[in-house]
């Protein structure tokens, strides 16, 4: 390389680089089951029901107070979604990983969306699962699918979608030198309500590199 490996600034560089690489690849030792087991919760329609299902709390209290003036009037049911029946989405989970081809970083954000089927996971655990797979030598396409597959097995939801958007230093500081290029990959398992921007089939969609 043309530098002096004995000069002061480089003497401890081999030790530092080994320490850094161990930290950046610590995800290989992650146990996803142990990571998520204490934050997996069963949800049901009864977990949030102080009032009869289908009756708005404000109406229930007001109807009790005004029963003398409206004796015999039946409560008007107000539709209310079952607890745990809606989409759960966590956005902007930060991703830091190493390209397995050049050992250069790629970084960006991850978005996890799932439709529960009786279980929800502590929100921080979604980020921890993403971090466990990003702290490895990776390609973004595989990383995206691994996060989706792991959460699929943990949650057993109706459907799950993972979208990862990253900038790759192997593309920006070398090679084609495109510092503004962003790579977007998507994995989808099961069935999710379509929003027009993603398919809702039960097959993991092919990841695309932009």
mmCIF file of N, CA, C and O in Angstrom, residues 26-127:
data_model
loop_
_atom_site.group_PDB
_atom_site.id
_atom_site.type_symbol
_atom_site.label_atom_id
_atom_site.label_comp_id
_atom_site.label_asym_id
_atom_site.label_seq_id
_atom_site.Cartn_x
_atom_site.Cartn_y
_atom_site.Cartn_z
ATOM 1 N N UNK A 26 -21.550 -9.468 14.896
ATOM 2 C CA UNK A 26 -22.038 -10.136 16.108
ATOM 3 C C UNK A 26 -23.372 -10.829 15.896
ATOM 4 O O UNK A 26 -23.785 -11.650 16.723
ATOM 5 N N UNK A 27 -24.057 -10.528 14.798
ATOM 6 C CA UNK A 27 -25.360 -11.138 14.545
ATOM 7 C C UNK A 27 -25.311 -12.633 14.316
ATOM 8 O O UNK A 27 -26.329 -13.320 14.458
ATOM 9 N N UNK A 28 -24.139 -13.167 13.975
ATOM 10 C CA UNK A 28 -24.031 -14.613 13.759
ATOM 11 C C UNK A 28 -24.335 -15.394 15.029
ATOM 12 O O UNK A 28 -24.784 -16.529 14.972
ATOM 13 N N UNK A 29 -24.092 -14.796 16.169
ATOM 14 C CA UNK A 29 -24.342 -15.483 17.427
ATOM 15 C C UNK A 29 -25.717 -15.238 18.009
ATOM 16 O O UNK A 29 -26.022 -15.699 19.117
ATOM 17 N N UNK A 30 -26.574 -14.520 17.296
ATOM 18 C CA UNK A 30 -27.898 -14.171 17.827
ATOM 19 C C UNK A 30 -28.833 -15.373 17.814
ATOM 20 O O UNK A 30 -28.896 -16.123 16.833
ATOM 21 N N UNK A 31 -29.571 -15.556 18.891
ATOM 22 C CA UNK A 31 -30.602 -16.582 19.000
ATOM 23 C C UNK A 31 -31.957 -15.884 18.892
ATOM 24 O O UNK A 31 -32.412 -15.251 19.840
ATOM 25 N N UNK A 32 -32.576 -15.984 17.731
ATOM 26 C CA UNK A 32 -33.822 -15.249 17.488
ATOM 27 C C UNK A 32 -34.928 -15.701 18.436
ATOM 28 O O UNK A 32 -35.724 -14.891 18.926
ATOM 29 N N UNK A 33 -34.973 -16.998 18.731
ATOM 30 C CA UNK A 33 -35.992 -17.498 19.652
ATOM 31 C C UNK A 33 -35.850 -16.901 21.036
ATOM 32 O O UNK A 33 -36.826 -16.440 21.639
ATOM 33 N N UNK A 34 -34.618 -16.884 21.547
ATOM 34 C CA UNK A 34 -34.377 -16.299 22.870
ATOM 35 C C UNK A 34 -34.594 -14.797 22.858
ATOM 36 O O UNK A 34 -35.056 -14.206 23.840
ATOM 37 N N UNK A 35 -34.300 -14.184 21.730
ATOM 38 C CA UNK A 35 -34.422 -12.730 21.598
ATOM 39 C C UNK A 35 -35.875 -12.273 21.675
ATOM 40 O O UNK A 35 -36.172 -11.192 22.169
ATOM 41 N N UNK A 36 -36.792 -13.108 21.208
ATOM 42 C CA UNK A 36 -38.195 -12.702 21.097
ATOM 43 C C UNK A 36 -39.134 -13.393 22.078
ATOM 44 O O UNK A 36 -40.275 -12.944 22.244
ATOM 45 N N UNK A 37 -38.686 -14.440 22.752
ATOM 46 C CA UNK A 37 -39.602 -15.278 23.533
ATOM 47 C C UNK A 37 -40.306 -14.536 24.662
ATOM 48 O O UNK A 37 -41.465 -14.822 24.974
ATOM 49 N N UNK A 38 -39.624 -13.579 25.289
ATOM 50 C CA UNK A 38 -40.223 -12.888 26.429
ATOM 51 C C UNK A 38 -41.037 -11.668 26.027
ATOM 52 O O UNK A 38 -41.560 -10.964 26.897
ATOM 53 N N UNK A 39 -41.130 -11.411 24.737
ATOM 54 C CA UNK A 39 -41.880 -10.232 24.286
ATOM 55 C C UNK A 39 -42.952 -10.609 23.280
ATOM 56 O O UNK A 39 -43.387 -9.789 22.492
ATOM 57 N N UNK A 40 -43.371 -11.865 23.309
ATOM 58 C CA UNK A 40 -44.423 -12.343 22.411
ATOM 59 C C UNK A 40 -45.714 -12.444 23.205
ATOM 60 O O UNK A 40 -45.785 -13.171 24.203
ATOM 61 N N UNK A 41 -46.734 -11.696 22.783
ATOM 62 C CA UNK A 41 -47.964 -11.588 23.560
ATOM 63 C C UNK A 41 -49.170 -12.038 22.754
ATOM 64 O O UNK A 41 -49.290 -11.728 21.562
ATOM 65 N N UNK A 42 -50.053 -12.771 23.430
ATOM 66 C CA UNK A 42 -51.309 -13.187 22.818
ATOM 67 C C UNK A 42 -52.321 -12.069 22.960
ATOM 68 O O UNK A 42 -52.457 -11.469 24.033
ATOM 69 N N UNK A 43 -53.020 -11.778 21.878
ATOM 70 C CA UNK A 43 -54.042 -10.736 21.909
ATOM 71 C C UNK A 43 -55.380 -11.358 21.549
ATOM 72 O O UNK A 43 -55.466 -12.329 20.805
ATOM 73 N N UNK A 44 -56.433 -10.776 22.116
ATOM 74 C CA UNK A 44 -57.776 -11.249 21.810
ATOM 75 C C UNK A 44 -58.722 -10.076 21.829
ATOM 76 O O UNK A 44 -58.393 -8.981 22.278
ATOM 77 N N UNK A 45 -59.924 -10.331 21.382
ATOM 78 C CA UNK A 45 -60.936 -9.289 21.313
ATOM 79 C C UNK A 45 -61.349 -8.803 22.690
ATOM 80 O O UNK A 45 -61.903 -7.720 22.847
ATOM 81 N N UNK A 46 -61.061 -9.590 23.738
ATOM 82 C CA UNK A 46 -61.532 -9.257 25.083
ATOM 83 C C UNK A 46 -60.507 -8.465 25.892
ATOM 84 O O UNK A 46 -60.785 -8.032 26.998
ATOM 85 N N UNK A 47 -59.287 -8.308 25.346
ATOM 86 C CA UNK A 47 -58.230 -7.645 26.113
ATOM 87 C C UNK A 47 -58.515 -6.180 26.377
ATOM 88 O O UNK A 47 -57.951 -5.593 27.297
ATOM 89 N N UNK A 48 -59.388 -5.574 25.580
ATOM 90 C CA UNK A 48 -59.584 -4.125 25.668
ATOM 91 C C UNK A 48 -61.052 -3.773 25.844
ATOM 92 O O UNK A 48 -61.495 -2.725 25.448
ATOM 93 N N UNK A 49 -61.817 -4.677 26.458
ATOM 94 C CA UNK A 49 -63.277 -4.507 26.457
ATOM 95 C C UNK A 49 -63.820 -4.258 27.852
ATOM 96 O O UNK A 49 -64.220 -5.182 28.558
ATOM 97 N N UNK A 50 -63.815 -3.004 28.286
ATOM 98 C CA UNK A 50 -64.494 -2.638 29.522
ATOM 99 C C UNK A 50 -65.990 -2.460 29.264
ATOM 100 O O UNK A 50 -66.798 -2.545 30.172
ATOM 101 N N UNK A 51 -66.335 -2.153 28.028
ATOM 102 C CA UNK A 51 -67.733 -1.979 27.635
ATOM 103 C C UNK A 51 -68.120 -3.125 26.725
ATOM 104 O O UNK A 51 -67.274 -3.805 26.146
ATOM 105 N N UNK A 52 -69.439 -3.378 26.565
ATOM 106 C CA UNK A 52 -69.882 -4.417 25.637
ATOM 107 C C UNK A 52 -69.320 -4.157 24.251
ATOM 108 O O UNK A 52 -69.280 -3.029 23.784
ATOM 109 N N UNK A 53 -68.886 -5.214 23.582
ATOM 110 C CA UNK A 53 -68.304 -5.069 22.253
ATOM 111 C C UNK A 53 -69.337 -4.479 21.296
ATOM 112 O O UNK A 53 -70.486 -4.925 21.239
ATOM 113 N N UNK A 54 -68.918 -3.483 20.562
ATOM 114 C CA UNK A 54 -69.819 -2.872 19.594
ATOM 115 C C UNK A 54 -70.542 -1.663 20.133
ATOM 116 O O UNK A 54 -71.315 -1.032 19.431
ATOM 117 N N UNK A 55 -70.326 -1.326 21.408
ATOM 118 C CA UNK A 55 -70.965 -0.150 21.993
ATOM 119 C C UNK A 55 -69.882 0.827 22.407
ATOM 120 O O UNK A 55 -68.987 0.479 23.171
ATOM 121 N N UNK A 56 -69.934 2.026 21.889
ATOM 122 C CA UNK A 56 -68.926 3.025 22.218
ATOM 123 C C UNK A 56 -68.984 3.367 23.692
ATOM 124 O O UNK A 56 -70.066 3.525 24.248
ATOM 125 N N UNK A 57 -67.829 3.496 24.386
ATOM 126 C CA UNK A 57 -67.825 3.817 25.820
ATOM 127 C C UNK A 57 -68.588 5.081 26.147
ATOM 128 O O UNK A 57 -69.299 5.144 27.137
ATOM 129 N N UNK A 58 -68.448 6.130 25.342
ATOM 130 C CA UNK A 58 -69.129 7.386 25.631
ATOM 131 C C UNK A 58 -70.635 7.218 25.564
ATOM 132 O O UNK A 58 -71.381 7.791 26.335
ATOM 133 N N UNK A 59 -71.110 6.369 24.618
ATOM 134 C CA UNK A 59 -72.544 6.146 24.509
ATOM 135 C C UNK A 59 -73.053 5.339 25.689
ATOM 136 O O UNK A 59 -74.126 5.589 26.220
ATOM 137 N N UNK A 60 -72.233 4.365 26.131
ATOM 138 C CA UNK A 60 -72.670 3.519 27.233
ATOM 139 C C UNK A 60 -72.889 4.335 28.492
ATOM 140 O O UNK A 60 -73.859 4.138 29.213
ATOM 141 N N UNK A 61 -71.971 5.280 28.766
ATOM 142 C CA UNK A 61 -72.111 6.086 29.969
ATOM 143 C C UNK A 61 -73.261 7.075 29.850
ATOM 144 O O UNK A 61 -73.993 7.306 30.797
ATOM 145 N N UNK A 62 -73.404 7.677 28.659
ATOM 146 C CA UNK A 62 -74.454 8.667 28.498
ATOM 147 C C UNK A 62 -75.826 8.010 28.512
ATOM 148 O O UNK A 62 -76.791 8.586 28.995
ATOM 149 N N UNK A 63 -75.923 6.770 27.999
ATOM 150 C CA UNK A 63 -77.222 6.113 27.979
ATOM 151 C C UNK A 63 -77.649 5.723 29.384
ATOM 152 O O UNK A 63 -78.827 5.741 29.714
ATOM 153 N N UNK A 64 -76.646 5.392 30.242
ATOM 154 C CA UNK A 64 -76.982 5.067 31.624
ATOM 155 C C UNK A 64 -77.496 6.293 32.360
ATOM 156 O O UNK A 64 -78.434 6.232 33.143
ATOM 157 N N UNK A 65 -76.869 7.441 32.102
ATOM 158 C CA UNK A 65 -77.274 8.671 32.777
ATOM 159 C C UNK A 65 -78.624 9.142 32.299
ATOM 160 O O UNK A 65 -79.395 9.740 33.051
ATOM 161 N N UNK A 66 -78.943 8.903 31.062
ATOM 162 C CA UNK A 66 -80.198 9.406 30.530
ATOM 163 C C UNK A 66 -81.266 8.357 30.404
ATOM 164 O O UNK A 66 -82.176 8.485 29.597
ATOM 165 N N UNK A 67 -81.168 7.293 31.202
ATOM 166 C CA UNK A 67 -82.119 6.198 31.070
ATOM 167 C C UNK A 67 -83.539 6.604 31.463
ATOM 168 O O UNK A 67 -84.510 6.055 30.971
ATOM 169 N N UNK A 68 -83.648 7.599 32.380
ATOM 170 C CA UNK A 68 -84.976 7.993 32.827
ATOM 171 C C UNK A 68 -85.753 8.679 31.726
ATOM 172 O O UNK A 68 -86.970 8.568 31.644
ATOM 173 N N UNK A 69 -85.042 9.420 30.854
ATOM 174 C CA UNK A 69 -85.727 10.158 29.812
ATOM 175 C C UNK A 69 -85.893 9.333 28.550
ATOM 176 O O UNK A 69 -86.667 9.693 27.677
ATOM 177 N N UNK A 70 -85.138 8.217 28.471
ATOM 178 C CA UNK A 70 -85.270 7.406 27.264
ATOM 179 C C UNK A 70 -85.448 5.949 27.642
ATOM 180 O O UNK A 70 -84.722 5.077 27.170
ATOM 181 N N UNK A 71 -86.352 5.716 28.580
ATOM 182 C CA UNK A 71 -86.573 4.360 29.068
ATOM 183 C C UNK A 71 -87.007 3.459 27.933
ATOM 184 O O UNK A 71 -87.836 3.820 27.103
ATOM 185 N N UNK A 72 -86.426 2.275 27.910
ATOM 186 C CA UNK A 72 -86.788 1.293 26.909
ATOM 187 C C UNK A 72 -86.029 1.411 25.607
ATOM 188 O O UNK A 72 -86.173 0.566 24.739
ATOM 189 N N UNK A 73 -85.236 2.484 25.444
ATOM 190 C CA UNK A 73 -84.479 2.661 24.208
ATOM 191 C C UNK A 73 -83.298 1.702 24.193
ATOM 192 O O UNK A 73 -82.551 1.615 25.159
ATOM 193 N N UNK A 74 -83.137 0.994 23.093
ATOM 194 C CA UNK A 74 -82.028 0.028 22.975
ATOM 195 C C UNK A 74 -80.742 0.750 22.614
ATOM 196 O O UNK A 74 -80.763 1.742 21.882
ATOM 197 N N UNK A 75 -79.618 0.269 23.148
ATOM 198 C CA UNK A 75 -78.332 0.885 22.784
ATOM 199 C C UNK A 75 -78.077 0.760 21.289
ATOM 200 O O UNK A 75 -78.420 -0.239 20.664
ATOM 201 N N UNK A 76 -77.500 1.789 20.733
ATOM 202 C CA UNK A 76 -77.151 1.777 19.307
ATOM 203 C C UNK A 76 -75.751 1.208 19.154
ATOM 204 O O UNK A 76 -74.794 1.784 19.667
ATOM 205 N N UNK A 77 -75.606 0.054 18.505
ATOM 206 C CA UNK A 77 -74.265 -0.530 18.362
ATOM 207 C C UNK A 77 -73.377 0.318 17.459
ATOM 208 O O UNK A 77 -73.815 0.810 16.427
ATOM 209 N N UNK A 78 -72.175 0.525 17.896
ATOM 210 C CA UNK A 78 -71.189 1.264 17.116
ATOM 211 C C UNK A 78 -70.071 0.291 16.745
ATOM 212 O O UNK A 78 -69.442 -0.285 17.633
ATOM 213 N N UNK A 79 -69.816 0.060 15.471
ATOM 214 C CA UNK A 79 -68.774 -0.894 15.081
ATOM 215 C C UNK A 79 -67.419 -0.494 15.649
ATOM 216 O O UNK A 79 -67.044 0.670 15.633
ATOM 217 N N UNK A 80 -66.703 -1.469 16.170
ATOM 218 C CA UNK A 80 -65.376 -1.230 16.700
ATOM 219 C C UNK A 80 -64.470 -2.388 16.300
ATOM 220 O O UNK A 80 -64.849 -3.544 16.503
ATOM 221 N N UNK A 81 -63.308 -2.109 15.733
ATOM 222 C CA UNK A 81 -62.436 -3.206 15.322
ATOM 223 C C UNK A 81 -61.931 -3.994 16.514
ATOM 224 O O UNK A 81 -61.712 -3.445 17.591
ATOM 225 N N UNK A 82 -61.772 -5.289 16.330
ATOM 226 C CA UNK A 82 -61.246 -6.142 17.389
ATOM 227 C C UNK A 82 -59.794 -5.772 17.682
ATOM 228 O O UNK A 82 -59.014 -5.493 16.784
ATOM 229 N N UNK A 83 -59.448 -5.779 18.963
ATOM 230 C CA UNK A 83 -58.075 -5.481 19.364
ATOM 231 C C UNK A 83 -57.126 -6.505 18.753
ATOM 232 O O UNK A 83 -57.358 -7.706 18.829
ATOM 233 N N UNK A 84 -56.055 -6.026 18.141
ATOM 234 C CA UNK A 84 -55.088 -6.932 17.535
ATOM 235 C C UNK A 84 -55.449 -7.359 16.132
ATOM 236 O O UNK A 84 -54.791 -8.221 15.562
ATOM 237 N N UNK A 85 -56.496 -6.758 15.549
ATOM 238 C CA UNK A 85 -56.920 -7.171 14.215
ATOM 239 C C UNK A 85 -56.375 -6.264 13.116
ATOM 240 O O UNK A 85 -56.567 -6.550 11.941
ATOM 241 N N UNK A 86 -55.723 -5.161 13.484
ATOM 242 C CA UNK A 86 -55.227 -4.214 12.489
ATOM 243 C C UNK A 86 -53.747 -4.403 12.204
ATOM 244 O O UNK A 86 -53.034 -5.130 12.899
ATOM 245 N N UNK A 87 -53.301 -3.725 11.161
ATOM 246 C CA UNK A 87 -51.895 -3.797 10.781
ATOM 247 C C UNK A 87 -50.995 -3.189 11.850
ATOM 248 O O UNK A 87 -51.347 -2.202 12.487
ATOM 249 N N UNK A 88 -49.837 -3.771 12.027
ATOM 250 C CA UNK A 88 -48.783 -3.227 12.886
ATOM 251 C C UNK A 88 -47.616 -2.867 11.973
ATOM 252 O O UNK A 88 -47.184 -3.691 11.165
ATOM 253 N N UNK A 89 -47.125 -1.646 12.101
ATOM 254 C CA UNK A 89 -46.021 -1.219 11.243
ATOM 255 C C UNK A 89 -45.025 -0.404 12.047
ATOM 256 O O UNK A 89 -45.395 0.514 12.768
ATOM 257 N N UNK A 90 -43.751 -0.756 11.909
ATOM 258 C CA UNK A 90 -42.661 0.021 12.499
ATOM 259 C C UNK A 90 -41.774 0.481 11.359
ATOM 260 O O UNK A 90 -41.264 -0.337 10.588
ATOM 261 N N UNK A 91 -41.584 1.794 11.265
ATOM 262 C CA UNK A 91 -40.802 2.373 10.177
ATOM 263 C C UNK A 91 -39.460 2.888 10.687
ATOM 264 O O UNK A 91 -39.253 3.066 11.872
ATOM 265 N N UNK A 92 -38.575 3.133 9.740
ATOM 266 C CA UNK A 92 -37.290 3.792 10.000
ATOM 267 C C UNK A 92 -36.433 3.056 11.031
ATOM 268 O O UNK A 92 -35.763 3.683 11.861
ATOM 269 N N UNK A 93 -36.463 1.728 10.999
ATOM 270 C CA UNK A 93 -35.510 0.946 11.780
ATOM 271 C C UNK A 93 -34.155 1.068 11.092
ATOM 272 O O UNK A 93 -34.013 0.745 9.918
ATOM 273 N N UNK A 94 -33.162 1.535 11.798
ATOM 274 C CA UNK A 94 -31.868 1.769 11.174
ATOM 275 C C UNK A 94 -31.114 0.462 10.954
ATOM 276 O O UNK A 94 -31.087 -0.418 11.817
ATOM 277 N N UNK A 95 -30.521 0.367 9.761
ATOM 278 C CA UNK A 95 -29.800 -0.833 9.351
ATOM 279 C C UNK A 95 -28.342 -0.465 9.063
ATOM 280 O O UNK A 95 -28.074 0.504 8.344
ATOM 281 N N UNK A 96 -27.419 -1.224 9.639
ATOM 282 C CA UNK A 96 -25.994 -1.082 9.333
ATOM 283 C C UNK A 96 -25.445 -2.478 9.075
ATOM 284 O O UNK A 96 -25.527 -3.351 9.944
ATOM 285 N N UNK A 97 -24.901 -2.691 7.883
ATOM 286 C CA UNK A 97 -24.402 -4.013 7.540
ATOM 287 C C UNK A 97 -23.146 -3.890 6.696
ATOM 288 O O UNK A 97 -22.724 -2.780 6.327
ATOM 289 N N UNK A 98 -22.537 -5.048 6.390
ATOM 290 C CA UNK A 98 -21.336 -5.089 5.575
ATOM 291 C C UNK A 98 -21.601 -5.901 4.316
ATOM 292 O O UNK A 98 -22.082 -7.038 4.401
ATOM 293 N N UNK A 99 -21.278 -5.322 3.178
ATOM 294 C CA UNK A 99 -21.374 -6.029 1.908
ATOM 295 C C UNK A 99 -20.402 -7.208 1.926
ATOM 296 O O UNK A 99 -19.206 -7.031 2.188
ATOM 297 N N UNK A 100 -20.893 -8.398 1.666
ATOM 298 C CA UNK A 100 -20.026 -9.574 1.733
ATOM 299 C C UNK A 100 -19.032 -9.655 0.578
ATOM 300 O O UNK A 100 -18.090 -10.436 0.627
ATOM 301 N N UNK A 101 -19.252 -8.863 -0.453
ATOM 302 C CA UNK A 101 -18.349 -8.907 -1.606
ATOM 303 C C UNK A 101 -17.119 -8.025 -1.421
ATOM 304 O O UNK A 101 -16.015 -8.387 -1.842
ATOM 305 N N UNK A 102 -17.309 -6.845 -0.793
ATOM 306 C CA UNK A 102 -16.202 -5.892 -0.665
ATOM 307 C C UNK A 102 -15.872 -5.525 0.776
ATOM 308 O O UNK A 102 -14.945 -4.745 1.020
ATOM 309 N N UNK A 103 -16.668 -6.057 1.723
ATOM 310 C CA UNK A 103 -16.508 -5.728 3.146
ATOM 311 C C UNK A 103 -16.614 -4.227 3.390
ATOM 312 O O UNK A 103 -15.969 -3.673 4.286
ATOM 313 N N UNK A 104 -17.452 -3.572 2.601
ATOM 314 C CA UNK A 104 -17.748 -2.158 2.792
ATOM 315 C C UNK A 104 -19.172 -2.029 3.339
ATOM 316 O O UNK A 104 -20.043 -2.859 3.041
ATOM 317 N N UNK A 105 -19.434 -0.987 4.126
ATOM 318 C CA UNK A 105 -20.753 -0.854 4.748
ATOM 319 C C UNK A 105 -21.854 -0.526 3.744
ATOM 320 O O UNK A 105 -21.634 0.137 2.728
ATOM 321 N N UNK A 106 -23.045 -0.997 4.057
ATOM 322 C CA UNK A 106 -24.267 -0.435 3.481
ATOM 323 C C UNK A 106 -25.220 -0.170 4.642
ATOM 324 O O UNK A 106 -25.208 -0.872 5.647
ATOM 325 N N UNK A 107 -26.000 0.890 4.501
ATOM 326 C CA UNK A 107 -26.802 1.344 5.631
ATOM 327 C C UNK A 107 -28.067 2.035 5.129
ATOM 328 O O UNK A 107 -28.118 2.534 4.005
ATOM 329 N N UNK A 108 -29.074 2.050 5.986
ATOM 330 C CA UNK A 108 -30.332 2.685 5.605
ATOM 331 C C UNK A 108 -31.409 2.365 6.621
ATOM 332 O O UNK A 108 -31.142 2.311 7.826
ATOM 333 N N UNK A 109 -32.617 2.112 6.132
ATOM 334 C CA UNK A 109 -33.752 1.872 7.022
ATOM 335 C C UNK A 109 -34.529 0.638 6.599
ATOM 336 O O UNK A 109 -34.484 0.205 5.458
ATOM 337 N N UNK A 110 -35.244 0.101 7.583
ATOM 338 C CA UNK A 110 -36.081 -1.078 7.375
ATOM 339 C C UNK A 110 -37.491 -0.757 7.864
ATOM 340 O O UNK A 110 -37.665 -0.092 8.888
ATOM 341 N N UNK A 111 -38.482 -1.207 7.117
ATOM 342 C CA UNK A 111 -39.884 -1.060 7.536
ATOM 343 C C UNK A 111 -40.520 -2.440 7.634
ATOM 344 O O UNK A 111 -40.467 -3.223 6.678
ATOM 345 N N UNK A 112 -41.101 -2.735 8.788
ATOM 346 C CA UNK A 112 -41.758 -4.020 9.022
ATOM 347 C C UNK A 112 -43.252 -3.787 9.205
ATOM 348 O O UNK A 112 -43.663 -2.969 10.036
ATOM 349 N N UNK A 113 -44.049 -4.506 8.438
ATOM 350 C CA UNK A 113 -45.511 -4.427 8.534
ATOM 351 C C UNK A 113 -46.054 -5.843 8.656
ATOM 352 O O UNK A 113 -45.656 -6.721 7.887
ATOM 353 N N UNK A 114 -46.939 -6.072 9.622
ATOM 354 C CA UNK A 114 -47.559 -7.403 9.701
ATOM 355 C C UNK A 114 -48.996 -7.306 10.181
ATOM 356 O O UNK A 114 -49.395 -6.335 10.838
ATOM 357 N N UNK A 115 -49.766 -8.320 9.835
ATOM 358 C CA UNK A 115 -51.165 -8.432 10.246
ATOM 359 C C UNK A 115 -51.252 -9.569 11.259
ATOM 360 O O UNK A 115 -51.089 -10.737 10.901
ATOM 361 N N UNK A 116 -51.456 -9.247 12.554
ATOM 362 C CA UNK A 116 -51.427 -10.280 13.591
ATOM 363 C C UNK A 116 -52.502 -11.346 13.400
ATOM 364 O O UNK A 116 -53.589 -11.075 12.881
ATOM 365 N N UNK A 117 -52.170 -12.549 13.845
ATOM 366 C CA UNK A 117 -53.134 -13.649 13.865
ATOM 367 C C UNK A 117 -53.182 -14.222 15.274
ATOM 368 O O UNK A 117 -53.029 -15.419 15.486
ATOM 369 N N UNK A 118 -53.349 -13.332 16.248
ATOM 370 C CA UNK A 118 -53.451 -13.760 17.633
ATOM 371 C C UNK A 118 -52.228 -13.453 18.475
ATOM 372 O O UNK A 118 -52.266 -13.602 19.697
ATOM 373 N N UNK A 119 -51.129 -13.016 17.841
ATOM 374 C CA UNK A 119 -49.923 -12.700 18.594
ATOM 375 C C UNK A 119 -49.310 -11.397 18.096
ATOM 376 O O UNK A 119 -49.349 -11.111 16.900
ATOM 377 N N UNK A 120 -48.744 -10.627 19.031
ATOM 378 C CA UNK A 120 -47.976 -9.434 18.671
ATOM 379 C C UNK A 120 -46.630 -9.523 19.376
ATOM 380 O O UNK A 120 -46.491 -10.165 20.423
ATOM 381 N N UNK A 121 -45.645 -8.848 18.790
ATOM 382 C CA UNK A 121 -44.289 -8.861 19.328
ATOM 383 C C UNK A 121 -43.940 -7.477 19.834
ATOM 384 O O UNK A 121 -44.313 -6.470 19.213
ATOM 385 N N UNK A 122 -43.247 -7.406 20.963
ATOM 386 C CA UNK A 122 -42.793 -6.118 21.476
ATOM 387 C C UNK A 122 -42.090 -5.332 20.381
ATOM 388 O O UNK A 122 -41.260 -5.886 19.655
ATOM 389 N N UNK A 123 -42.414 -4.060 20.247
ATOM 390 C CA UNK A 123 -41.946 -3.271 19.109
ATOM 391 C C UNK A 123 -40.427 -3.233 19.011
ATOM 392 O O UNK A 123 -39.865 -3.295 17.914
ATOM 393 N N UNK A 124 -39.752 -3.146 20.135
ATOM 394 C CA UNK A 124 -38.292 -3.084 20.089
ATOM 395 C C UNK A 124 -37.692 -4.368 19.539
ATOM 396 O O UNK A 124 -36.582 -4.356 18.982
ATOM 397 N N UNK A 125 -38.413 -5.481 19.678
ATOM 398 C CA UNK A 125 -37.890 -6.754 19.194
ATOM 399 C C UNK A 125 -37.870 -6.819 17.674
ATOM 400 O O UNK A 125 -37.051 -7.535 17.093
ATOM 401 N N UNK A 126 -38.761 -6.094 17.032
ATOM 402 C CA UNK A 126 -38.717 -6.027 15.568
ATOM 403 C C UNK A 126 -37.395 -5.412 15.124
ATOM 404 O O UNK A 126 -36.753 -5.888 14.180
ATOM 405 N N UNK A 127 -36.983 -4.353 15.831
ATOM 406 C CA UNK A 127 -35.706 -3.718 15.516
ATOM 407 C C UNK A 127 -34.540 -4.630 15.860
ATOM 408 O O UNK A 127 -33.542 -4.681 15.130
#
